[in-house]
mmCIF file of C-alpha atoms in Angstrom:
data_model
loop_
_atom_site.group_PDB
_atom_site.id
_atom_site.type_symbol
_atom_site.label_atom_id
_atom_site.label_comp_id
_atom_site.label_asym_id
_atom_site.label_seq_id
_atom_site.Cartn_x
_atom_site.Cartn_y
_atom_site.Cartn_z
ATOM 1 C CA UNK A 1014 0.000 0.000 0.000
ATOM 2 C CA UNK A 1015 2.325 2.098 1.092
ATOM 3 C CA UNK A 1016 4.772 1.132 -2.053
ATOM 4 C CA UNK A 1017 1.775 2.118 -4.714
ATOM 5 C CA UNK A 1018 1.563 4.994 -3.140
ATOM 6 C CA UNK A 1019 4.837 6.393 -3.176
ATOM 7 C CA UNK A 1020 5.314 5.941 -6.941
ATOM 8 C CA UNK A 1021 1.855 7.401 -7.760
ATOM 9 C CA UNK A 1022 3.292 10.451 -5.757
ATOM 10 C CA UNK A 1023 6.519 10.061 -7.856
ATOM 11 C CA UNK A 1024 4.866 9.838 -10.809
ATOM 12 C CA UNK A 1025 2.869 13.313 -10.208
ATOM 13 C CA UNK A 1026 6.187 15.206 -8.979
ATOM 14 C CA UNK A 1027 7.330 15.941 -12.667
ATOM 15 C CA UNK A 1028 3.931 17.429 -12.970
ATOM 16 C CA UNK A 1029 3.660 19.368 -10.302
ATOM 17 C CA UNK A 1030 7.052 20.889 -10.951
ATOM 18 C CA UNK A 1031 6.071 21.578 -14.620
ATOM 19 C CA UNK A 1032 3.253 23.255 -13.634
ATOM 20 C CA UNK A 1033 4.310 25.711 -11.578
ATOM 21 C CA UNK A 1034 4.201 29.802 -11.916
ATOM 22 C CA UNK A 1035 2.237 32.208 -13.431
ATOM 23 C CA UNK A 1036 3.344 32.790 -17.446
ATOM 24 C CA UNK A 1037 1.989 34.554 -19.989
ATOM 25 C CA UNK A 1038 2.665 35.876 -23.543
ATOM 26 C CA UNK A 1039 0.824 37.777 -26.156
ATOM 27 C CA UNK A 1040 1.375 40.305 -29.284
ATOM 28 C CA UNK A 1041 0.678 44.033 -28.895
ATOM 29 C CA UNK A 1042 0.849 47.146 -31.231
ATOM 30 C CA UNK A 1043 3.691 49.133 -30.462
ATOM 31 C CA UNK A 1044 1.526 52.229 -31.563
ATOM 32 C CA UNK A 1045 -1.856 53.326 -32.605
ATOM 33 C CA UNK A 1046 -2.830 52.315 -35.740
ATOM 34 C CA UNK A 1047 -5.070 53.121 -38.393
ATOM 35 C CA UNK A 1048 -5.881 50.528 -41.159
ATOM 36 C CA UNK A 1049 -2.349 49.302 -42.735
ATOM 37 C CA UNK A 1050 -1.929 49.270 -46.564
ATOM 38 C CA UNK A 1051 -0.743 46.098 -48.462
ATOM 39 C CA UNK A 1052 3.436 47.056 -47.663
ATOM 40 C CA UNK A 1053 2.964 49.066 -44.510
ATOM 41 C CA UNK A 1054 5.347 48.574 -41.523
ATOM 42 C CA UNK A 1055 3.689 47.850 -38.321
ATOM 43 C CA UNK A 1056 5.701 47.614 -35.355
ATOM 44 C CA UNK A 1057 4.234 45.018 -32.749
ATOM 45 C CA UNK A 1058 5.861 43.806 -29.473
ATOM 46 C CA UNK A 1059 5.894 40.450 -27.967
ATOM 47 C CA UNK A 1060 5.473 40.680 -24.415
ATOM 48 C CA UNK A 1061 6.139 37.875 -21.696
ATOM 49 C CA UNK A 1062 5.256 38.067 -18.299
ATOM 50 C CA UNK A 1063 6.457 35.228 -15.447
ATOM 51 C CA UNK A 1064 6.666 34.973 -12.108
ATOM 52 C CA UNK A 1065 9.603 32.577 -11.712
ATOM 53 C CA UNK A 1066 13.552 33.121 -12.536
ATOM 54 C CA UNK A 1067 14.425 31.895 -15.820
ATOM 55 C CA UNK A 1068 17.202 29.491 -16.336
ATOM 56 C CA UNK A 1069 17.304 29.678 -20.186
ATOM 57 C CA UNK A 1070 14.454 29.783 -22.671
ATOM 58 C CA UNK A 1071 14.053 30.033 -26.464
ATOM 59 C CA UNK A 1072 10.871 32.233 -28.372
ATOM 60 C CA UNK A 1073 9.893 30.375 -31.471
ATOM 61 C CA UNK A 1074 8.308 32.215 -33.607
ATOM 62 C CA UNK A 1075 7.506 30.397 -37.533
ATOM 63 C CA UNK A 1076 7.889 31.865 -41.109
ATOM 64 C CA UNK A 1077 4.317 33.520 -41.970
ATOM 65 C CA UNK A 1078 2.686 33.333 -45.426
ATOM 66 C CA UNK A 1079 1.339 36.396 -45.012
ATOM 67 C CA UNK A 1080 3.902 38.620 -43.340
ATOM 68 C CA UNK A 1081 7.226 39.496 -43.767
ATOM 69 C CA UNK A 1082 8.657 40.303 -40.475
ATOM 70 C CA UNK A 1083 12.316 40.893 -38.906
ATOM 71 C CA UNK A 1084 13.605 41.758 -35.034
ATOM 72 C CA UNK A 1085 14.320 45.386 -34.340
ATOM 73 C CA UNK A 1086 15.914 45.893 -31.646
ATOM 74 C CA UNK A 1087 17.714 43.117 -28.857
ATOM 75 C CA UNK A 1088 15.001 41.730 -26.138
ATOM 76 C CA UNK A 1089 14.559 43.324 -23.438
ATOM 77 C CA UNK A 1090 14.348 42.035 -20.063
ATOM 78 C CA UNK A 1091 12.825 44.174 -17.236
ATOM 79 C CA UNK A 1092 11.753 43.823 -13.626
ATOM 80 C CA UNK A 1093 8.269 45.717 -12.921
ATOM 81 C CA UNK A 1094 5.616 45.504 -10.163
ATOM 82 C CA UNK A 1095 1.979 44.652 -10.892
ATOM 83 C CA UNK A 1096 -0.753 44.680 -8.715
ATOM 84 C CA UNK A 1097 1.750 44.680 -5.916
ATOM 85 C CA UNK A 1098 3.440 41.636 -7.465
ATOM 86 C CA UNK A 1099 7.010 41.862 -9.364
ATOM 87 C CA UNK A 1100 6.976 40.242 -12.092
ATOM 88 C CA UNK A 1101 10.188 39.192 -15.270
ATOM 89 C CA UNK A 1102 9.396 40.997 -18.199
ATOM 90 C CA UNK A 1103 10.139 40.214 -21.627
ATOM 91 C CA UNK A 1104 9.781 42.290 -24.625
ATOM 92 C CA UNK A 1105 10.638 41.546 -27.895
ATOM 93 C CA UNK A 1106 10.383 44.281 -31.098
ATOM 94 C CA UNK A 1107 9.659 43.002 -34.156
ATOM 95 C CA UNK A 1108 8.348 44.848 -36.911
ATOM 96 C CA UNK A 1109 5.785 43.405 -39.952
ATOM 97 C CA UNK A 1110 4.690 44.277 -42.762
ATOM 98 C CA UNK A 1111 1.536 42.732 -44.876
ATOM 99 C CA UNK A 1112 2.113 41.223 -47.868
ATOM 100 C CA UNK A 1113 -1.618 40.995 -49.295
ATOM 101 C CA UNK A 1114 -4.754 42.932 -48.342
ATOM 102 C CA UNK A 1115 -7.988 41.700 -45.993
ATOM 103 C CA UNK A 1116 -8.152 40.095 -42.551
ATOM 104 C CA UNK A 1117 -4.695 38.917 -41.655
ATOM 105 C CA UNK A 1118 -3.297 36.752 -38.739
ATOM 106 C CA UNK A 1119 0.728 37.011 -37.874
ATOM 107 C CA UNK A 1120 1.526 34.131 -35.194
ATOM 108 C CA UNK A 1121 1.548 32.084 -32.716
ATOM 109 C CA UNK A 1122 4.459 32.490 -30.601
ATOM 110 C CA UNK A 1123 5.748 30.138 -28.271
ATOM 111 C CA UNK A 1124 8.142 30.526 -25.236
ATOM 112 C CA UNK A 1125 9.715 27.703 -23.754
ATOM 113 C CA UNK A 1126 11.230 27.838 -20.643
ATOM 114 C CA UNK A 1127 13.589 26.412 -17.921
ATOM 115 C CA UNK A 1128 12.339 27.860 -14.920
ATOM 116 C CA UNK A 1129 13.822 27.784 -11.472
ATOM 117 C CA UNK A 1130 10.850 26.589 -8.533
ATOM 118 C CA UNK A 1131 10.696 27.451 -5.083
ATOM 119 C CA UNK A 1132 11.900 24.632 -4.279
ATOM 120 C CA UNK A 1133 15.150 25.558 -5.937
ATOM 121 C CA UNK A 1134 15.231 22.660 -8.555
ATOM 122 C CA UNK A 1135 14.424 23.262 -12.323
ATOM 123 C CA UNK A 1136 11.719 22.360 -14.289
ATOM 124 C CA UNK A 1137 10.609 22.501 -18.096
ATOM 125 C CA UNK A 1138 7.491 25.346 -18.840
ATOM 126 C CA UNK A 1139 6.060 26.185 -21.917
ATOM 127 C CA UNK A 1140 3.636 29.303 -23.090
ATOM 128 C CA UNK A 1141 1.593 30.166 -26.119
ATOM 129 C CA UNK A 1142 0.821 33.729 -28.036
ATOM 130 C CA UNK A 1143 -2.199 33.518 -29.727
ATOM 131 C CA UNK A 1144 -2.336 34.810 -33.272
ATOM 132 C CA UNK A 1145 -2.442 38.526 -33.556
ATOM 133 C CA UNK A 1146 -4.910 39.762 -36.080
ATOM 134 C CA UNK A 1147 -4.856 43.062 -38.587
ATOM 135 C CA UNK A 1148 -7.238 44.071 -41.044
ATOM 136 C CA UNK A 1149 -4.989 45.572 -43.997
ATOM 137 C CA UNK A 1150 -6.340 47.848 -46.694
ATOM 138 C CA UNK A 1151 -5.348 47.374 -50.469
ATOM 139 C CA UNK A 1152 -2.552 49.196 -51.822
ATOM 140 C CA UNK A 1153 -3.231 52.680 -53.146
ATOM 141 C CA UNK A 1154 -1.525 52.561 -56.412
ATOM 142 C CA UNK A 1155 -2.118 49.232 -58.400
ATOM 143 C CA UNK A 1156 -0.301 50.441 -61.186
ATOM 144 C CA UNK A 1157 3.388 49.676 -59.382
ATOM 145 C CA UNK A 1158 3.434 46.614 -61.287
ATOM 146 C CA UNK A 1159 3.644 44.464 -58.147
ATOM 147 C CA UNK A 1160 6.055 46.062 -55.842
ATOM 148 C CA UNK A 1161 4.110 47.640 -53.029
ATOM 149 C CA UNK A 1162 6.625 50.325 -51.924
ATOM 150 C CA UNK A 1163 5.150 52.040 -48.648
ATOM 151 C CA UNK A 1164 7.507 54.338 -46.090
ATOM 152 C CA UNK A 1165 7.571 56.529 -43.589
ATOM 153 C CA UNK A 1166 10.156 58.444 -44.977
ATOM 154 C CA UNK A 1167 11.792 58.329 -48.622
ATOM 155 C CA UNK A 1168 15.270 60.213 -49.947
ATOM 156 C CA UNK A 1169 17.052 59.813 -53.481
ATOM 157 C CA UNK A 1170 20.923 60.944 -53.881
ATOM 158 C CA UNK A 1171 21.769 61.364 -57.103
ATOM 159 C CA UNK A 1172 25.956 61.844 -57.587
ATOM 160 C CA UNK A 1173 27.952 61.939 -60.941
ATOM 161 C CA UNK A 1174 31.295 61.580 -61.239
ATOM 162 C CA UNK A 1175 31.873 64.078 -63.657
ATOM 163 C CA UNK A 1176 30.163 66.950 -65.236
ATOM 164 C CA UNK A 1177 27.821 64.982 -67.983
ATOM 165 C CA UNK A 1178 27.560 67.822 -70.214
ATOM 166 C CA UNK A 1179 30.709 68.248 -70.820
ATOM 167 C CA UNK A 1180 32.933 65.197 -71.245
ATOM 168 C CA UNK A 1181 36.193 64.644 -72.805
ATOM 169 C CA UNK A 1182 35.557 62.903 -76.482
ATOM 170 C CA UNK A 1183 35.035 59.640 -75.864
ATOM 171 C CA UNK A 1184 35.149 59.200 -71.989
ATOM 172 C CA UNK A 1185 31.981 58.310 -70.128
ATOM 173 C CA UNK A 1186 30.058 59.488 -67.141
ATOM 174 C CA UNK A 1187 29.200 57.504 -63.937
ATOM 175 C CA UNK A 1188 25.864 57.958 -62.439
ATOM 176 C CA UNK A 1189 25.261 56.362 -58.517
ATOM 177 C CA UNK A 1190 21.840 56.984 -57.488
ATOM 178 C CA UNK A 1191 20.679 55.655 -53.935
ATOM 179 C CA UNK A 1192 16.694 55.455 -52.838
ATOM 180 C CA UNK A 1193 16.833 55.076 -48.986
ATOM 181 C CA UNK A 1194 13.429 54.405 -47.297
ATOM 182 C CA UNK A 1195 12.591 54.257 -43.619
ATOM 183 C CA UNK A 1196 10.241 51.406 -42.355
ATOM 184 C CA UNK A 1197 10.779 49.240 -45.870
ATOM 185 C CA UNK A 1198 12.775 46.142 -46.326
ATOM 186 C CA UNK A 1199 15.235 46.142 -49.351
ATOM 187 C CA UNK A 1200 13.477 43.914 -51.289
ATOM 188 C CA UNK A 1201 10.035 46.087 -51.245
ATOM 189 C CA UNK A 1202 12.341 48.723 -53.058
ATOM 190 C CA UNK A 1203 11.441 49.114 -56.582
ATOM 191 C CA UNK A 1204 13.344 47.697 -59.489
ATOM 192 C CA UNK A 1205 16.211 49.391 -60.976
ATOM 193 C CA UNK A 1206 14.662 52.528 -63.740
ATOM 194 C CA UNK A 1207 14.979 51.510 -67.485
ATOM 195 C CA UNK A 1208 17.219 53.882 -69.405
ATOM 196 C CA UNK A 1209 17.869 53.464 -72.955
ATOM 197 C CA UNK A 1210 18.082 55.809 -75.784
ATOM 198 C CA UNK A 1211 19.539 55.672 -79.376
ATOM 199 C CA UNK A 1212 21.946 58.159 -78.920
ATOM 200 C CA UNK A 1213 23.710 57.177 -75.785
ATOM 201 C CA UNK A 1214 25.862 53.756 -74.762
ATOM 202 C CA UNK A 1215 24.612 52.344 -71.520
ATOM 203 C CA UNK A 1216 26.008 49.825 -69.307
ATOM 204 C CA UNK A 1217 24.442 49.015 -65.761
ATOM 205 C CA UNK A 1218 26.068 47.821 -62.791
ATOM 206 C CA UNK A 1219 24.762 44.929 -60.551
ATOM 207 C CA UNK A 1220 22.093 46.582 -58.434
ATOM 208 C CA UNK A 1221 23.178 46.881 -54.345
ATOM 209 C CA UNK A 1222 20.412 46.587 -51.971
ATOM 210 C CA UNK A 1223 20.809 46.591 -48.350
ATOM 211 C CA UNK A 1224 19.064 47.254 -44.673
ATOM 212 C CA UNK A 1225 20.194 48.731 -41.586
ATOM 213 C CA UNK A 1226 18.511 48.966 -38.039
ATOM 214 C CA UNK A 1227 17.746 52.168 -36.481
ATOM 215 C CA UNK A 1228 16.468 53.438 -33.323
ATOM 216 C CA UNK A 1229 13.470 55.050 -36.075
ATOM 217 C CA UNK A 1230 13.440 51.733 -37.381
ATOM 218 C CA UNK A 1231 15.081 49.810 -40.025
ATOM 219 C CA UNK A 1232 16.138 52.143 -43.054
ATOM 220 C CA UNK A 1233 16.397 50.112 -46.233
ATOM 221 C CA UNK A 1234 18.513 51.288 -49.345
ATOM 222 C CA UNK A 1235 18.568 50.438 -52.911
ATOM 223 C CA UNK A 1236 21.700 51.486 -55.338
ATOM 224 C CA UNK A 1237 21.600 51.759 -58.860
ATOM 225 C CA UNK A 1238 24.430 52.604 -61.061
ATOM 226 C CA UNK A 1239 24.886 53.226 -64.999
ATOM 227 C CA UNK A 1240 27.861 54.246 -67.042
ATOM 228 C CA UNK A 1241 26.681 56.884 -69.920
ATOM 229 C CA UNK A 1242 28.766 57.563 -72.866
ATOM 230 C CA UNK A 1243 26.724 59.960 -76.018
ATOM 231 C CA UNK A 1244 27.122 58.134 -79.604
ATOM 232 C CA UNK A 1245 28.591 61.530 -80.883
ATOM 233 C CA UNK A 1246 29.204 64.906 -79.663
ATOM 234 C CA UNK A 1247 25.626 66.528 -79.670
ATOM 235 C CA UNK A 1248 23.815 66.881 -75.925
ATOM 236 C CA UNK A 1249 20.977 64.652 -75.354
ATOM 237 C CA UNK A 1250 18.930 64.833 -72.251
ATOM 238 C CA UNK A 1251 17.904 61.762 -69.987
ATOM 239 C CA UNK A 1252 14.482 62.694 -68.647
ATOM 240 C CA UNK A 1253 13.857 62.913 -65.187
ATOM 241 C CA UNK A 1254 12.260 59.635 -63.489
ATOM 242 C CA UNK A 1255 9.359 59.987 -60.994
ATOM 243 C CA UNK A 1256 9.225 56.913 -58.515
ATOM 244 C CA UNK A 1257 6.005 56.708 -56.547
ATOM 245 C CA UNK A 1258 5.369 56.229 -52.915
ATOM 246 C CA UNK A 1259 2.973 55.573 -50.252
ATOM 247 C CA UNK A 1260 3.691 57.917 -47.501
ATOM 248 C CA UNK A 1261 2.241 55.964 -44.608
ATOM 249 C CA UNK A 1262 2.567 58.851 -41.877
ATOM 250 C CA UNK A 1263 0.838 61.076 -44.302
ATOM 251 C CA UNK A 1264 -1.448 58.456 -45.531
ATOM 252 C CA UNK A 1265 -1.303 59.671 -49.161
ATOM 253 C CA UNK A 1266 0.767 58.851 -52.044
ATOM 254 C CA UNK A 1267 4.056 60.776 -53.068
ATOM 255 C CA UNK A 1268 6.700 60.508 -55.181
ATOM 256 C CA UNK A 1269 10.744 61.350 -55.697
ATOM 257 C CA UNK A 1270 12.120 62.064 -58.649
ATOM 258 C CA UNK A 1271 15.361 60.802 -60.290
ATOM 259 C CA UNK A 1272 16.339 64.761 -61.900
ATOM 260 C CA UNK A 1273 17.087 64.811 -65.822
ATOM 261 C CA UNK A 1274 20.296 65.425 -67.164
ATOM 262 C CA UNK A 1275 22.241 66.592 -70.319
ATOM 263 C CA UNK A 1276 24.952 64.239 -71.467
ATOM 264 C CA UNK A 1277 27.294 65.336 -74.074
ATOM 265 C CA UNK A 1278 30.689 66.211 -74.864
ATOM 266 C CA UNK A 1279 32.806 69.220 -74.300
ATOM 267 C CA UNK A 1280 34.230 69.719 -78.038
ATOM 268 C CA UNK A 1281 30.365 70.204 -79.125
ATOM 269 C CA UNK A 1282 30.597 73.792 -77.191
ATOM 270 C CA UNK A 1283 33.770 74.403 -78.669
ATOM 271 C CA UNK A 1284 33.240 73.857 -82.399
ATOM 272 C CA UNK A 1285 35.299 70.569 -82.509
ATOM 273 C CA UNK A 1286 34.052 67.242 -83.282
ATOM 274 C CA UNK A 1287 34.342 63.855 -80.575
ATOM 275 C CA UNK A 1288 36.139 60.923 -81.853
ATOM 276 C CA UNK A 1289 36.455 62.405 -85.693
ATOM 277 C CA UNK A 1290 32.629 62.376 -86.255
ATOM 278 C CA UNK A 1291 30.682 65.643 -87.640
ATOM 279 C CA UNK A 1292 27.470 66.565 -86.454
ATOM 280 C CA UNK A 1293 25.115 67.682 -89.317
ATOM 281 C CA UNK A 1294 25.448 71.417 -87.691
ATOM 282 C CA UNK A 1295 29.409 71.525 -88.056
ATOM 283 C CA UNK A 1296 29.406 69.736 -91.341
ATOM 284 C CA UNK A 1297 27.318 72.373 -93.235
ATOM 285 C CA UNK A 1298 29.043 75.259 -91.013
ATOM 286 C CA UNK A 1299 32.353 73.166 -92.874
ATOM 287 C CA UNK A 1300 30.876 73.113 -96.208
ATOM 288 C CA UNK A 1301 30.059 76.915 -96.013
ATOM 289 C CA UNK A 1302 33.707 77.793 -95.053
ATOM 290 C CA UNK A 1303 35.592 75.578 -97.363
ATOM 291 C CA UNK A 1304 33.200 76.742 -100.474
ATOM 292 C CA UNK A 1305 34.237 79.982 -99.435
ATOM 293 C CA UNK A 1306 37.974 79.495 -98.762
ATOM 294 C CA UNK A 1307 37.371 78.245 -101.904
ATOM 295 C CA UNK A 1308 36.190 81.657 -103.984
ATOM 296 C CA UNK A 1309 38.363 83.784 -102.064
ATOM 297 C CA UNK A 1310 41.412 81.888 -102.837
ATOM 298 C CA UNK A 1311 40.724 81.717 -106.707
ATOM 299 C CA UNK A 1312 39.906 85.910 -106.171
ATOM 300 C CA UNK A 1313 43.689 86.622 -104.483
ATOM 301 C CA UNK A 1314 45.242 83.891 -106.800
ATOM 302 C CA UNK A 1315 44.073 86.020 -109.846
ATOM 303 C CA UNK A 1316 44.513 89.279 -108.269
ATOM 304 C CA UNK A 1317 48.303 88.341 -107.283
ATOM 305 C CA UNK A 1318 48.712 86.254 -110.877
ATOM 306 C CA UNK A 1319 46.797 88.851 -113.003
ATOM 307 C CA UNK A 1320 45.110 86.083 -115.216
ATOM 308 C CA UNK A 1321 43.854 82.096 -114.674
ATOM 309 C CA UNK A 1322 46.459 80.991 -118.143
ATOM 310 C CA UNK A 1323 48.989 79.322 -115.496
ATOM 311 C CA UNK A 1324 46.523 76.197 -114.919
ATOM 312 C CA UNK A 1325 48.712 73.808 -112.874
ATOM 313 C CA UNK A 1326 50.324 76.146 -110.797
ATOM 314 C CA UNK A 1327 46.503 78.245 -109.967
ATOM 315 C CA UNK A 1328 45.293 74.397 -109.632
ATOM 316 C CA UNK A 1329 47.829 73.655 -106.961
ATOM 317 C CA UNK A 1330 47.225 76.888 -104.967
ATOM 318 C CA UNK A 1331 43.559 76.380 -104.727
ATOM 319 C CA UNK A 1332 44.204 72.386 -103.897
ATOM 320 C CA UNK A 1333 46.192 73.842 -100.508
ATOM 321 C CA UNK A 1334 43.289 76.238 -99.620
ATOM 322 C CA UNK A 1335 41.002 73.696 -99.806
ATOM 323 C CA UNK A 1336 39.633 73.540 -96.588
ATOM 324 C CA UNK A 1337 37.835 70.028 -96.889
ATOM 325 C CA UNK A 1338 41.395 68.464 -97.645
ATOM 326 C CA UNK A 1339 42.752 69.690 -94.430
ATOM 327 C CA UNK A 1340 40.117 68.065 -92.624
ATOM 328 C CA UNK A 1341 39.958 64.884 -94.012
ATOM 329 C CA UNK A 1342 43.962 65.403 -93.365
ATOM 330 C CA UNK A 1343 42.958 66.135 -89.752
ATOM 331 C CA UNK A 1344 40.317 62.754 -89.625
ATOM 332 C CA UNK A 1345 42.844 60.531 -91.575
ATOM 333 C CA UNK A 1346 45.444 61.389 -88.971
ATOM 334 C CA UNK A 1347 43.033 61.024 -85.826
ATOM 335 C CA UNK A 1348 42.073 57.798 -87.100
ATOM 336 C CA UNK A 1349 45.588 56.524 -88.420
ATOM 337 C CA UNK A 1350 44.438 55.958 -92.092
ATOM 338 C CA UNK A 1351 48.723 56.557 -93.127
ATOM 339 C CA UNK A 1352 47.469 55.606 -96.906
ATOM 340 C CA UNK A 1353 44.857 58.251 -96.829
ATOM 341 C CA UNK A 1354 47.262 60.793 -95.123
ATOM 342 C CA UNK A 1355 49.906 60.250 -97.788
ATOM 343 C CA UNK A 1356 47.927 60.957 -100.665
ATOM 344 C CA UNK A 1357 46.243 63.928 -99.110
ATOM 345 C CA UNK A 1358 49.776 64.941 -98.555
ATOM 346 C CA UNK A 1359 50.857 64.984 -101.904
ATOM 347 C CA UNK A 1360 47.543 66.931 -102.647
ATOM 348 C CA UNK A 1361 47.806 69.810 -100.405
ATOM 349 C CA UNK A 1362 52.106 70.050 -101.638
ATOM 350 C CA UNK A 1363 52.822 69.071 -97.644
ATOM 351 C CA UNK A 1364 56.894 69.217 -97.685
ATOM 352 C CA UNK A 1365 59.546 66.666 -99.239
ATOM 353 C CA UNK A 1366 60.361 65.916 -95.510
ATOM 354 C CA UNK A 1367 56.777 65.107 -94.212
ATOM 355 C CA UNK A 1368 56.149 63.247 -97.245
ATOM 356 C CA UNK A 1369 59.167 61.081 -96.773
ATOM 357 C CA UNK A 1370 58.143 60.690 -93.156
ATOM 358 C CA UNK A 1371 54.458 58.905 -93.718
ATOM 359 C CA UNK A 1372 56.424 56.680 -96.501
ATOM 360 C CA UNK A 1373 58.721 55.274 -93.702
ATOM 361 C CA UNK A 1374 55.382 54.619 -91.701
ATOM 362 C CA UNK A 1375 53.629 53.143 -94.622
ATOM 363 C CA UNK A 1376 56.634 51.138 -96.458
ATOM 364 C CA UNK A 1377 59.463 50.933 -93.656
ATOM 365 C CA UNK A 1378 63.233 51.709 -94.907
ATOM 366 C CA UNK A 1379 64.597 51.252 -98.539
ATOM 367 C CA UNK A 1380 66.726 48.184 -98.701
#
C-alpha cells in the first residue's frame, strides 16, 4: 500500500514541478494604428510576463505566409511591479509588414522555458501567443506593377562623377543613385529605372540593396548605377524619373524624382568634333567655309597672278586652300588611315620631308 503509493506520488512530482508559476505571452501594437496598406510597416511587441527566474528559454516564432517580419531591436528584459506583485518581463520588437490585403493573422508564438521553482530545482514550462490579427487595406496605387513600396520616410541621392555635359571625347560618365526608405525592407524597393536611348551607350552595374537597423526603425537602401557615354558629340537629355510612394505617416501617395540630365561632350561647345565624327550642324558650317575658302582663294590667286592661263600652278594653290582636304587630313590622322594621309599629302604640296616621313610609316626603310 504504502509502495503504490509512493510511486503514484513520484509519478505526479514531474507534474507538479512543470506546472508551476504564473506565465503569460501575447502580441501588442507598439503604436496606434489606423488601417495598414498592403506594404505598410507595423511595429508590434511580444510581451512575456512570469513569475519565476528563468534558467534559459528560447521564443519560437515560424515563417508567416502572409507577413514578412524581422527583429528590431535586442530583447529586453525588465523587472516591474503589478498589482503589488514583481513580475520578469520580456519584450521583444519586431516589426511586420503585410504582404496581401484583408483580414490577416501574424503568429503564434511560443516561449519555452527552464524555470527555477521554489523549491530551488528546475523544471521545463512552456507558453503560447495567440495569433495577432490586422485588417490591412489594399494598396493605393495598383499600377506599381507588383512592388508595393510604402515608407515613412523616402530620400534619393543622385551623384555623378563628372560633369555629364561636358565630357572629354570619348570618356563616359558615372551615375550612382541611392533610394533610402525608412520602415521598408530592401526587397520592397522598386526595381532598378529603365534607361535606354539611341543616342547614348549604356552599361548598368549589378544593383546593391541593403538594410540597416535604427532606433526610427530599419532604413532600407537600394543602389543603382549606370555608365553613360553619347554616340557623338551633340547633348541629349535623360528625362527625369518619378518613382512613386505611399507615404504611410501622411497616408497619401508621393513621389521622388530621379532629376534629368544633359549628357554630351565638351568639343560640341567648342566647335570641334568627338572621336572624328561631324554633327550635321558643323558639317554644313564646314561646307560653307571651305566653299568659301574656296572663292576667295581663286579671287587673291588672280589678283596676285593677273590672269587664270597658269593652270597647274593656280590648280595647286587652290588644292592647298582647300579647306575640306585639311580636314579629311585632320580625320585621316586622328584615325591613323597613313594611306589616306599620304595621298592627301601629296595633294595639299605638304613638304619633301613630311612626305618622306608617312612613306617610312607606310613602307618601312629602302633596302
Amino acid at each position: 500500500m504504502v509502495r503504490g503509493l509512493l510511486i503514484i506520488i513520484l509519478l505526479l512530482w514531474p507534474l507538479t514541478v512543470r506546472a508551476e508559476g504564473e506565465f503569460s505571452l501575447t502580441f501588442q501594437l507598439a503604436e496606434p494604428l489606423d488601417r495598414p496598406v498592403v506594404g505598410q510597416m507595423i511595429p508590434v511587441i511580444l510581451r512575456g510576463r512570469y513569475d519565476r527566474h528563468i534558467a534559459n528559454e528560447k521564443l519560437i516564432l515560424p515563417p508567416s505566409e502572409t507577413f514578412d517580419w524581422i527583429q528590431t531591436h535586442a530583447d529586453e528584459w525588465f523587472e516591474e511591479r503589478i498589482d503589488g506583485k514583481s513580475w520578469r518581463i520580456l519584450q521583444r520588437h519586431l516589426a511586420i509588414w503585410p504582404r496581401h490585403d484583408g483580414l490577416l493573422h501574424f503568429g503564434p508564438a511560443e516561449h519555452q522555458l527552464t524555470i527555477i521553482t521554489r523549491a530551488g530545482q528546475r523544471a521545463e514550462a512552456s507558453v503560447k501567443a495567440e495569433p495577432l490579427s490586422v485588417s490591412v487595406a489594399p494598396h493605393p496605387d495598383p499600377m506599381m506593377n507588383g512592388w508595393k513600396f510604402a515608407a515613412r520616410a523616402v530620400e534619393i541621392e543622385d551623384v555623378l562623377s563628372a560633369d555629364p555635359a561636358r565630357l572629354p571625347d570619348g570618356e563616359a560618365v558615372t551615375r550612382r543613385v541611392t533610394l533610402r526608405a525608412l520602415g521598408s525592407l530592401p526587397e520592397h524597393l522598386p526595381p532598378r529605372p529603365l534607361i535606354s536611348e539611341p543616342w547614348l551607350i549604356t552599361f548598368a552595374a549589378p544593383v546593391h540593396r541593403e538594410m540597416r537597423r535604427t532606433p526610427e526603425g530599419p532604413v532600407s537602401e537600394v543602389v543603382w548605377e549606370w555608365q553613360f557615354r553619347p554616340e557623338h558629340g551633340e547633348p541629349g537629355v535623360l528625362e527625369p524619373i518619378s518613382i512613386p510612394w505611399f507615404d504611410t505617416i501622411a497616408h497619401e501617395m508621393k513621389t521622388v524624382e530621379i532629376p534629368s540630365i544633359t549628357i554630351g561632350y565638351a568639343s560640341y561647345y567648342t566647335g570641334q568634333t568627338a572621336k572624328g565624327r561631324f554633327s550635321a550642324r558643323l558639317k554644313w558650317g564646314l561646307a560653307g567655309a571651305a566653299l568659301a575658302g574656296v572663292f576667295a582663294g581663286g579671287l587673291i590667286t588672280f589678283w596676285r597672278f593677273g590672269s587664270l592661263q597658269r593652270g597647274a600652278a593656280l590648280t595647286q594653290r587652290l588644292r592647298r586652300l582647300d579647306l575640306r582636304r585639311w580636314l579629311a587630313l585632320w580625320q585621316a590622322r586622328r584615325s591613323g588611315d597613313l594611306l589616306a594621309e599620304r595621298r592627301l599629302a601629296e595633294e595639299l604640296s605638304l613638304s619633301e620631308a613630311q612626305r618622306r616621313r608617312l612613306d617610312l610609316k607606310i613602307y618601312g626603310p629602302k633596302v
